[in-house]
């Protein structure tokens, strides 16, 4: 929270945060405010962002945003905007936000745009896609009942392809493996998770970008082979989940990889 936030603003922020993190039964209803979905063309080029890798947030945090809030109140929740947008006079703020999907280290990169009215109060919001909005405004899941019998979990097919050091190009052997994976599971493939990883050489922010570039390269290869882009969930996990820890140093080739995983229907 910024040091210049007033005492009343701090109280409002803490009260709102308490409501989200400690929900009461009455909080289970659908939110009264639901932001828009805007086309990607409405958002600035992420290459011009001051924080291209985005920031990780709990999905509950942006849910606190409501029309009428001041810039100081929004700043206390999200920090400075990510595209050289000032605090005074600017009518739009843009953010790159990262949310974990709940499946290991996978996360989704989302874009959020805020619009301010003439009084510099929050007028409206827009997310880059419905999946991002749903992560923030999804209704609470009902409590699971006791199972009536043993649950059989079917292991879904996976494939790991590897990359050269500091590269994001799909190698010929990886392309052949992807082709065989699709052909062998042609009838059962519906959705695929594509997650990129790196070794632990290099800064964290650089590895986050490199892992996403690798995942994107595999996704483009899959699309070229006929997989619809809408059936792919693409993410980068950087160096946070190493497949192999060796004594030889940080640049272990087993960690420079992309994991392709078939997803179940309920994911």
PDB file of C-alpha atoms in Angstrom:
ATOM      1  CA  UNK A   1       0.000   0.000   0.000  1.00  0.00           C
ATOM      2  CA  UNK A   2       1.515   3.390  -0.908  1.00  0.00           C
ATOM      3  CA  UNK A   3       2.686   5.631   1.900  1.00  0.00           C
ATOM      4  CA  UNK A   4       0.525   8.499   0.657  1.00  0.00           C
ATOM      5  CA  UNK A   5      -2.738   6.567   1.063  1.00  0.00           C
ATOM      6  CA  UNK A   6      -4.973   8.269   3.611  1.00  0.00           C
ATOM      7  CA  UNK A   7      -6.097   6.574   6.801  1.00  0.00           C
ATOM      8  CA  UNK A   8      -9.669   6.224   5.494  1.00  0.00           C
ATOM      9  CA  UNK A   9      -8.424   4.666   2.257  1.00  0.00           C
ATOM     10  CA  UNK A  10      -6.316   2.178   4.215  1.00  0.00           C
ATOM     11  CA  UNK A  11      -9.336   1.216   6.311  1.00  0.00           C
ATOM     12  CA  UNK A  12     -11.450   0.745   3.172  1.00  0.00           C
ATOM     13  CA  UNK A  13      -8.762  -1.401   1.518  1.00  0.00           C
ATOM     14  CA  UNK A  14      -8.291  -3.630   4.590  1.00  0.00           C
ATOM     15  CA  UNK A  15     -12.044  -4.037   5.020  1.00  0.00           C
ATOM     16  CA  UNK A  16     -12.510  -5.047   1.385  1.00  0.00           C
ATOM     17  CA  UNK A  17      -9.567  -7.441   1.570  1.00  0.00           C
ATOM     18  CA  UNK A  18     -10.997  -9.080   4.676  1.00  0.00           C
ATOM     19  CA  UNK A  19     -14.323  -9.638   2.938  1.00  0.00           C
ATOM     20  CA  UNK A  20     -12.629 -11.421   0.052  1.00  0.00           C
ATOM     21  CA  UNK A  21     -10.179 -13.545   2.028  1.00  0.00           C
ATOM     22  CA  UNK A  22     -12.705 -14.475   4.724  1.00  0.00           C
ATOM     23  CA  UNK A  23     -15.977 -14.759   2.812  1.00  0.00           C
ATOM     24  CA  UNK A  24     -19.248 -15.148   4.653  1.00  0.00           C
ATOM     25  CA  UNK A  25     -22.100 -17.378   3.402  1.00  0.00           C
ATOM     26  CA  UNK A  26     -23.737 -14.300   1.923  1.00  0.00           C
ATOM     27  CA  UNK A  27     -20.672 -13.770  -0.293  1.00  0.00           C
ATOM     28  CA  UNK A  28     -21.468 -16.870  -2.334  1.00  0.00           C
ATOM     29  CA  UNK A  29     -23.761 -14.950  -4.684  1.00  0.00           C
ATOM     30  CA  UNK A  30     -22.692 -13.860  -8.153  1.00  0.00           C
ATOM     31  CA  UNK A  31     -20.934 -10.447  -8.164  1.00  0.00           C
ATOM     32  CA  UNK A  32     -23.134  -7.470  -9.013  1.00  0.00           C
ATOM     33  CA  UNK A  33     -20.397  -6.035 -11.237  1.00  0.00           C
ATOM     34  CA  UNK A  34     -19.009  -8.007 -14.184  1.00  0.00           C
ATOM     35  CA  UNK A  35     -16.351  -6.350 -16.398  1.00  0.00           C
ATOM     36  CA  UNK A  36     -16.420  -6.407 -20.191  1.00  0.00           C
ATOM     37  CA  UNK A  37     -14.377  -8.560 -22.570  1.00  0.00           C
ATOM     38  CA  UNK A  38     -12.371  -6.430 -25.013  1.00  0.00           C
ATOM     39  CA  UNK A  39     -10.554  -7.500 -28.201  1.00  0.00           C
ATOM     40  CA  UNK A  40      -6.767  -7.737 -28.010  1.00  0.00           C
ATOM     41  CA  UNK A  41      -6.558  -4.833 -30.455  1.00  0.00           C
ATOM     42  CA  UNK A  42      -7.820  -2.558 -27.649  1.00  0.00           C
ATOM     43  CA  UNK A  43      -4.782  -3.371 -25.512  1.00  0.00           C
ATOM     44  CA  UNK A  44      -1.276  -1.922 -25.968  1.00  0.00           C
ATOM     45  CA  UNK A  45       1.597  -3.988 -27.350  1.00  0.00           C
ATOM     46  CA  UNK A  46       2.993  -6.081 -24.443  1.00  0.00           C
ATOM     47  CA  UNK A  47       6.465  -5.461 -25.837  1.00  0.00           C
ATOM     48  CA  UNK A  48       6.156  -1.856 -24.598  1.00  0.00           C
ATOM     49  CA  UNK A  49       5.245  -2.853 -21.049  1.00  0.00           C
ATOM     50  CA  UNK A  50       7.419  -1.862 -18.120  1.00  0.00           C
ATOM     51  CA  UNK A  51       6.746  -5.305 -16.609  1.00  0.00           C
ATOM     52  CA  UNK A  52       6.458  -7.631 -19.585  1.00  0.00           C
ATOM     53  CA  UNK A  53       6.376 -10.733 -17.402  1.00  0.00           C
ATOM     54  CA  UNK A  54       3.388  -9.367 -15.454  1.00  0.00           C
ATOM     55  CA  UNK A  55       2.747  -9.712 -11.731  1.00  0.00           C
ATOM     56  CA  UNK A  56       1.285 -12.662  -9.858  1.00  0.00           C
ATOM     57  CA  UNK A  57      -1.924 -11.974  -7.942  1.00  0.00           C
ATOM     58  CA  UNK A  58      -4.565 -13.940  -6.144  1.00  0.00           C
ATOM     59  CA  UNK A  59      -7.724 -13.943  -8.296  1.00  0.00           C
ATOM     60  CA  UNK A  60      -9.560 -12.366  -5.371  1.00  0.00           C
ATOM     61  CA  UNK A  61      -7.479  -9.176  -5.587  1.00  0.00           C
ATOM     62  CA  UNK A  62      -8.801  -7.667  -8.855  1.00  0.00           C
ATOM     63  CA  UNK A  63     -12.282  -8.759  -7.821  1.00  0.00           C
ATOM     64  CA  UNK A  64     -12.102  -5.962  -5.241  1.00  0.00           C
ATOM     65  CA  UNK A  65     -12.156  -3.380  -8.034  1.00  0.00           C
ATOM     66  CA  UNK A  66     -15.513  -1.658  -8.497  1.00  0.00           C
ATOM     67  CA  UNK A  67     -16.658   1.454 -10.400  1.00  0.00           C
ATOM     68  CA  UNK A  68     -16.242   4.656  -8.440  1.00  0.00           C
ATOM     69  CA  UNK A  69     -12.896   3.791  -6.875  1.00  0.00           C
ATOM     70  CA  UNK A  70     -10.120   6.383  -6.977  1.00  0.00           C
ATOM     71  CA  UNK A  71      -6.741   5.911  -8.591  1.00  0.00           C
ATOM     72  CA  UNK A  72      -5.122   5.768  -5.181  1.00  0.00           C
ATOM     73  CA  UNK A  73      -7.406   2.946  -4.127  1.00  0.00           C
ATOM     74  CA  UNK A  74      -6.642   0.993  -7.310  1.00  0.00           C
ATOM     75  CA  UNK A  75      -2.929   1.733  -6.919  1.00  0.00           C
ATOM     76  CA  UNK A  76      -3.075   0.224  -3.431  1.00  0.00           C
ATOM     77  CA  UNK A  77      -4.403  -3.036  -4.911  1.00  0.00           C
ATOM     78  CA  UNK A  78      -2.543  -3.407  -8.223  1.00  0.00           C
ATOM     79  CA  UNK A  79       0.415  -1.035  -8.049  1.00  0.00           C
ATOM     80  CA  UNK A  80       1.518   1.233 -10.876  1.00  0.00           C
ATOM     81  CA  UNK A  81       0.148   0.507 -14.373  1.00  0.00           C
ATOM     82  CA  UNK A  82       2.468  -1.440 -16.663  1.00  0.00           C
ATOM     83  CA  UNK A  83       2.614   0.802 -19.763  1.00  0.00           C
ATOM     84  CA  UNK A  84       4.166   4.156 -18.726  1.00  0.00           C
ATOM     85  CA  UNK A  85       0.711   5.480 -17.805  1.00  0.00           C
ATOM     86  CA  UNK A  86       0.784   8.291 -15.284  1.00  0.00           C
ATOM     87  CA  UNK A  87      -1.262   8.869 -12.166  1.00  0.00           C
ATOM     88  CA  UNK A  88      -2.509  12.326 -13.185  1.00  0.00           C
ATOM     89  CA  UNK A  89      -4.771  12.929 -16.182  1.00  0.00           C
ATOM     90  CA  UNK A  90      -4.404   9.490 -17.752  1.00  0.00           C
ATOM     91  CA  UNK A  91      -7.811   8.010 -18.700  1.00  0.00           C
ATOM     92  CA  UNK A  92      -6.647   4.402 -19.203  1.00  0.00           C
ATOM     93  CA  UNK A  93      -4.465   2.065 -17.173  1.00  0.00           C
ATOM     94  CA  UNK A  94      -3.287  -1.321 -18.440  1.00  0.00           C
ATOM     95  CA  UNK A  95      -1.953  -4.278 -16.474  1.00  0.00           C
ATOM     96  CA  UNK A  96      -0.472  -7.712 -17.236  1.00  0.00           C
ATOM     97  CA  UNK A  97      -1.621 -10.083 -14.491  1.00  0.00           C
ATOM     98  CA  UNK A  98      -0.613 -13.709 -13.894  1.00  0.00           C
ATOM     99  CA  UNK A  99      -2.911 -16.208 -12.180  1.00  0.00           C
ATOM    100  CA  UNK A 100      -2.070 -19.790 -11.258  1.00  0.00           C
ATOM    101  CA  UNK A 101      -4.543 -22.216 -12.829  1.00  0.00           C
ATOM    102  CA  UNK A 102      -4.496 -24.696  -9.934  1.00  0.00           C
ATOM    103  CA  UNK A 103      -2.685 -27.315 -12.032  1.00  0.00           C
ATOM    104  CA  UNK A 104       0.829 -27.429 -10.628  1.00  0.00           C
ATOM    105  CA  UNK A 105       2.949 -24.470 -11.693  1.00  0.00           C
ATOM    106  CA  UNK A 106       0.810 -23.563 -14.708  1.00  0.00           C
ATOM    107  CA  UNK A 107      -0.438 -20.020 -14.856  1.00  0.00           C
ATOM    108  CA  UNK A 108      -2.455 -17.883 -17.230  1.00  0.00           C
ATOM    109  CA  UNK A 109      -1.272 -14.478 -18.442  1.00  0.00           C
ATOM    110  CA  UNK A 110      -4.145 -11.983 -18.496  1.00  0.00           C
ATOM    111  CA  UNK A 111      -4.561  -8.389 -19.622  1.00  0.00           C
ATOM    112  CA  UNK A 112      -6.699  -5.914 -17.681  1.00  0.00           C
ATOM    113  CA  UNK A 113      -7.648  -2.422 -18.823  1.00  0.00           C
ATOM    114  CA  UNK A 114      -9.170   0.222 -16.548  1.00  0.00           C
ATOM    115  CA  UNK A 115     -11.082   3.277 -17.799  1.00  0.00           C
ATOM    116  CA  UNK A 116     -11.359   6.481 -15.751  1.00  0.00           C
ATOM    117  CA  UNK A 117     -14.082   9.114 -15.997  1.00  0.00           C
ATOM    118  CA  UNK A 118     -13.553  12.894 -15.935  1.00  0.00           C
ATOM    119  CA  UNK A 119     -13.430  12.887 -12.145  1.00  0.00           C
ATOM    120  CA  UNK A 120     -10.695  10.225 -12.311  1.00  0.00           C
ATOM    121  CA  UNK A 121     -12.985   7.624 -10.802  1.00  0.00           C
ATOM    122  CA  UNK A 122     -12.986   4.068 -12.114  1.00  0.00           C
ATOM    123  CA  UNK A 123     -15.684   3.976 -14.797  1.00  0.00           C
ATOM    124  CA  UNK A 124     -15.342   0.510 -16.326  1.00  0.00           C
ATOM    125  CA  UNK A 125     -12.972  -2.430 -16.746  1.00  0.00           C
ATOM    126  CA  UNK A 126     -12.198  -4.915 -19.512  1.00  0.00           C
ATOM    127  CA  UNK A 127     -10.378  -8.243 -19.577  1.00  0.00           C
ATOM    128  CA  UNK A 128      -8.527  -9.640 -22.591  1.00  0.00           C
ATOM    129  CA  UNK A 129     -10.554 -12.870 -22.706  1.00  0.00           C
ATOM    130  CA  UNK A 130     -13.395 -14.687 -20.977  1.00  0.00           C
ATOM    131  CA  UNK A 131     -11.131 -17.305 -19.387  1.00  0.00           C
ATOM    132  CA  UNK A 132      -9.268 -14.581 -17.501  1.00  0.00           C
ATOM    133  CA  UNK A 133     -12.476 -12.935 -16.336  1.00  0.00           C
ATOM    134  CA  UNK A 134     -13.873 -16.284 -15.223  1.00  0.00           C
ATOM    135  CA  UNK A 135     -10.794 -16.951 -13.071  1.00  0.00           C
ATOM    136  CA  UNK A 136     -11.564 -13.786 -11.098  1.00  0.00           C
ATOM    137  CA  UNK A 137     -15.363 -13.859 -11.084  1.00  0.00           C
ATOM    138  CA  UNK A 138     -16.045 -17.604 -11.098  1.00  0.00           C
ATOM    139  CA  UNK A 139     -18.847 -18.618  -8.707  1.00  0.00           C
ATOM    140  CA  UNK A 140     -17.705 -20.628  -5.663  1.00  0.00           C
ATOM    141  CA  UNK A 141     -17.585 -24.370  -6.152  1.00  0.00           C
ATOM    142  CA  UNK A 142     -20.002 -26.451  -4.046  1.00  0.00           C
ATOM    143  CA  UNK A 143     -18.504 -28.626  -1.352  1.00  0.00           C
ATOM    144  CA  UNK A 144     -17.821 -32.119  -2.599  1.00  0.00           C
ATOM    145  CA  UNK A 145     -19.974 -34.850  -1.093  1.00  0.00           C
ATOM    146  CA  UNK A 146     -18.567 -38.107   0.196  1.00  0.00           C
ATOM    147  CA  UNK A 147     -17.780 -40.466  -2.695  1.00  0.00           C
ATOM    148  CA  UNK A 148     -20.096 -43.428  -3.058  1.00  0.00           C
ATOM    149  CA  UNK A 149     -17.319 -45.740  -4.117  1.00  0.00           C
ATOM    150  CA  UNK A 150     -13.734 -45.892  -5.338  1.00  0.00           C
ATOM    151  CA  UNK A 151     -12.863 -43.324  -7.980  1.00  0.00           C
ATOM    152  CA  UNK A 152     -10.863 -44.502 -10.962  1.00  0.00           C
ATOM    153  CA  UNK A 153      -8.448 -41.878 -12.243  1.00  0.00           C
ATOM    154  CA  UNK A 154      -7.371 -42.367 -15.842  1.00  0.00           C
ATOM    155  CA  UNK A 155      -3.820 -41.280 -16.554  1.00  0.00           C
ATOM    156  CA  UNK A 156      -3.836 -38.939 -19.529  1.00  0.00           C
ATOM    157  CA  UNK A 157      -1.052 -39.005 -22.148  1.00  0.00           C
ATOM    158  CA  UNK A 158       1.847 -36.549 -21.892  1.00  0.00           C
ATOM    159  CA  UNK A 159       4.856 -35.706 -24.031  1.00  0.00           C
ATOM    160  CA  UNK A 160       8.049 -33.835 -23.158  1.00  0.00           C
ATOM    161  CA  UNK A 161      10.126 -32.233 -25.910  1.00  0.00           C
ATOM    162  CA  UNK A 162      13.518 -30.639 -25.341  1.00  0.00           C
ATOM    163  CA  UNK A 163      15.261 -27.468 -26.501  1.00  0.00           C
ATOM    164  CA  UNK A 164      18.806 -26.298 -27.103  1.00  0.00           C
ATOM    165  CA  UNK A 165      20.448 -23.929 -24.639  1.00  0.00           C
ATOM    166  CA  UNK A 166      18.909 -20.435 -24.684  1.00  0.00           C
ATOM    167  CA  UNK A 167      16.765 -21.360 -27.711  1.00  0.00           C
ATOM    168  CA  UNK A 168      13.019 -21.438 -28.345  1.00  0.00           C
ATOM    169  CA  UNK A 169      13.035 -23.153 -31.749  1.00  0.00           C
ATOM    170  CA  UNK A 170      11.304 -26.541 -32.067  1.00  0.00           C
ATOM    171  CA  UNK A 171      13.978 -29.050 -33.078  1.00  0.00           C
ATOM    172  CA  UNK A 172      13.382 -31.594 -35.840  1.00  0.00           C
ATOM    173  CA  UNK A 173      13.334 -34.499 -33.377  1.00  0.00           C
ATOM    174  CA  UNK A 174      10.795 -32.626 -31.227  1.00  0.00           C
ATOM    175  CA  UNK A 175       8.613 -31.986 -34.282  1.00  0.00           C
ATOM    176  CA  UNK A 176       8.631 -35.698 -35.107  1.00  0.00           C
ATOM    177  CA  UNK A 177       7.691 -36.558 -31.521  1.00  0.00           C
ATOM    178  CA  UNK A 178       4.818 -34.059 -31.585  1.00  0.00           C
ATOM    179  CA  UNK A 179       3.573 -35.531 -34.849  1.00  0.00           C
ATOM    180  CA  UNK A 180       3.651 -39.068 -33.432  1.00  0.00           C
ATOM    181  CA  UNK A 181       1.915 -37.887 -30.242  1.00  0.00           C
ATOM    182  CA  UNK A 182      -0.966 -36.375 -32.212  1.00  0.00           C
ATOM    183  CA  UNK A 183      -1.284 -39.391 -34.488  1.00  0.00           C
ATOM    184  CA  UNK A 184      -1.270 -41.822 -31.565  1.00  0.00           C
ATOM    185  CA  UNK A 185      -3.949 -39.901 -29.661  1.00  0.00           C
ATOM    186  CA  UNK A 186      -5.930 -38.475 -32.574  1.00  0.00           C
ATOM    187  CA  UNK A 187      -9.302 -39.795 -31.435  1.00  0.00           C
ATOM    188  CA  UNK A 188      -9.017 -38.767 -27.794  1.00  0.00           C
ATOM    189  CA  UNK A 189      -7.372 -35.328 -27.973  1.00  0.00           C
ATOM    190  CA  UNK A 190      -9.703 -32.458 -27.087  1.00  0.00           C
ATOM    191  CA  UNK A 191      -7.672 -29.961 -25.048  1.00  0.00           C
ATOM    192  CA  UNK A 192      -3.927 -29.793 -24.535  1.00  0.00           C
ATOM    193  CA  UNK A 193      -1.902 -28.029 -21.869  1.00  0.00           C
ATOM    194  CA  UNK A 194       1.419 -26.721 -23.223  1.00  0.00           C
ATOM    195  CA  UNK A 195       3.840 -25.599 -20.489  1.00  0.00           C
ATOM    196  CA  UNK A 196       7.358 -24.317 -21.093  1.00  0.00           C
ATOM    197  CA  UNK A 197      10.299 -24.638 -18.692  1.00  0.00           C
ATOM    198  CA  UNK A 198      13.945 -23.563 -18.520  1.00  0.00           C
ATOM    199  CA  UNK A 199      17.088 -24.536 -16.670  1.00  0.00           C
ATOM    200  CA  UNK A 200      18.228 -22.343 -13.780  1.00  0.00           C
ATOM    201  CA  UNK A 201      20.870 -20.422 -15.721  1.00  0.00           C
ATOM    202  CA  UNK A 202      19.971 -16.777 -16.146  1.00  0.00           C
ATOM    203  CA  UNK A 203      17.695 -14.300 -14.307  1.00  0.00           C
ATOM    204  CA  UNK A 204      14.195 -15.349 -13.259  1.00  0.00           C
ATOM    205  CA  UNK A 205      12.424 -12.774 -15.446  1.00  0.00           C
ATOM    206  CA  UNK A 206      14.408 -13.822 -18.513  1.00  0.00           C
ATOM    207  CA  UNK A 207      13.655 -17.498 -17.871  1.00  0.00           C
ATOM    208  CA  UNK A 208       9.955 -16.733 -17.498  1.00  0.00           C
ATOM    209  CA  UNK A 209       9.913 -15.115 -20.943  1.00  0.00           C
ATOM    210  CA  UNK A 210      12.033 -17.888 -22.489  1.00  0.00           C
ATOM    211  CA  UNK A 211       9.777 -20.626 -21.103  1.00  0.00           C
ATOM    212  CA  UNK A 212       6.716 -18.886 -22.544  1.00  0.00           C
ATOM    213  CA  UNK A 213       8.457 -18.491 -25.920  1.00  0.00           C
ATOM    214  CA  UNK A 214       9.179 -22.236 -25.956  1.00  0.00           C
ATOM    215  CA  UNK A 215       5.588 -23.084 -25.097  1.00  0.00           C
ATOM    216  CA  UNK A 216       4.374 -20.677 -27.784  1.00  0.00           C
ATOM    217  CA  UNK A 217       6.678 -22.296 -30.376  1.00  0.00           C
ATOM    218  CA  UNK A 218       5.271 -25.754 -29.590  1.00  0.00           C
ATOM    219  CA  UNK A 219       1.717 -24.375 -29.673  1.00  0.00           C
ATOM    220  CA  UNK A 220       2.308 -22.875 -33.132  1.00  0.00           C
ATOM    221  CA  UNK A 221       3.698 -26.223 -34.309  1.00  0.00           C
ATOM    222  CA  UNK A 222       0.589 -27.994 -33.008  1.00  0.00           C
ATOM    223  CA  UNK A 223      -1.695 -25.466 -34.704  1.00  0.00           C
ATOM    224  CA  UNK A 224       0.179 -26.004 -37.970  1.00  0.00           C
ATOM    225  CA  UNK A 225      -0.549 -29.730 -37.585  1.00  0.00           C
ATOM    226  CA  UNK A 226      -4.290 -29.094 -37.243  1.00  0.00           C
ATOM    227  CA  UNK A 227      -4.927 -28.551 -33.527  1.00  0.00           C
ATOM    228  CA  UNK A 228      -7.326 -25.594 -33.033  1.00  0.00           C
ATOM    229  CA  UNK A 229      -5.718 -22.742 -31.107  1.00  0.00           C
ATOM    230  CA  UNK A 230      -8.786 -22.606 -28.846  1.00  0.00           C
ATOM    231  CA  UNK A 231      -7.959 -26.154 -27.675  1.00  0.00           C
ATOM    232  CA  UNK A 232      -4.563 -25.136 -26.298  1.00  0.00           C
ATOM    233  CA  UNK A 233      -3.739 -23.751 -22.858  1.00  0.00           C
ATOM    234  CA  UNK A 234      -0.273 -22.213 -23.151  1.00  0.00           C
ATOM    235  CA  UNK A 235       1.829 -21.151 -20.166  1.00  0.00           C
ATOM    236  CA  UNK A 236       5.413 -20.678 -19.025  1.00  0.00           C
ATOM    237  CA  UNK A 237       6.834 -21.777 -15.676  1.00  0.00           C
ATOM    238  CA  UNK A 238      10.411 -20.547 -15.996  1.00  0.00           C
ATOM    239  CA  UNK A 239      12.828 -22.407 -13.758  1.00  0.00           C
ATOM    240  CA  UNK A 240      10.389 -22.957 -10.885  1.00  0.00           C
ATOM    241  CA  UNK A 241       9.927 -26.695 -11.559  1.00  0.00           C
ATOM    242  CA  UNK A 242      13.191 -28.408 -12.452  1.00  0.00           C
ATOM    243  CA  UNK A 243      12.901 -31.891 -13.917  1.00  0.00           C
ATOM    244  CA  UNK A 244      16.440 -32.783 -12.887  1.00  0.00           C
ATOM    245  CA  UNK A 245      18.878 -31.365 -10.360  1.00  0.00           C
ATOM    246  CA  UNK A 246      22.450 -32.241 -11.265  1.00  0.00           C
ATOM    247  CA  UNK A 247      25.852 -31.496  -9.799  1.00  0.00           C
ATOM    248  CA  UNK A 248      27.084 -30.230 -13.142  1.00  0.00           C
ATOM    249  CA  UNK A 249      25.597 -26.761 -12.769  1.00  0.00           C
ATOM    250  CA  UNK A 250      22.549 -24.760 -13.711  1.00  0.00           C
ATOM    251  CA  UNK A 251      22.459 -25.452 -17.465  1.00  0.00           C
ATOM    252  CA  UNK A 252      21.021 -28.967 -17.324  1.00  0.00           C
ATOM    253  CA  UNK A 253      19.550 -29.953 -20.733  1.00  0.00           C
ATOM    254  CA  UNK A 254      16.786 -32.039 -19.111  1.00  0.00           C
ATOM    255  CA  UNK A 255      15.260 -28.849 -17.746  1.00  0.00           C
ATOM    256  CA  UNK A 256      15.043 -27.069 -21.119  1.00  0.00           C
ATOM    257  CA  UNK A 257      11.704 -28.538 -22.102  1.00  0.00           C
ATOM    258  CA  UNK A 258       8.021 -28.169 -22.913  1.00  0.00           C
ATOM    259  CA  UNK A 259       5.446 -30.497 -21.403  1.00  0.00           C
ATOM    260  CA  UNK A 260       2.416 -31.288 -23.570  1.00  0.00           C
ATOM    261  CA  UNK A 261      -0.381 -32.811 -21.510  1.00  0.00           C
ATOM    262  CA  UNK A 262      -3.804 -33.976 -22.592  1.00  0.00           C
ATOM    263  CA  UNK A 263      -6.417 -32.322 -20.393  1.00  0.00           C
ATOM    264  CA  UNK A 264      -9.542 -33.919 -19.002  1.00  0.00           C
ATOM    265  CA  UNK A 265     -12.972 -32.568 -19.941  1.00  0.00           C
ATOM    266  CA  UNK A 266     -13.493 -30.927 -16.539  1.00  0.00           C
ATOM    267  CA  UNK A 267     -10.268 -28.880 -16.577  1.00  0.00           C
TER     268      UNK A 267
END
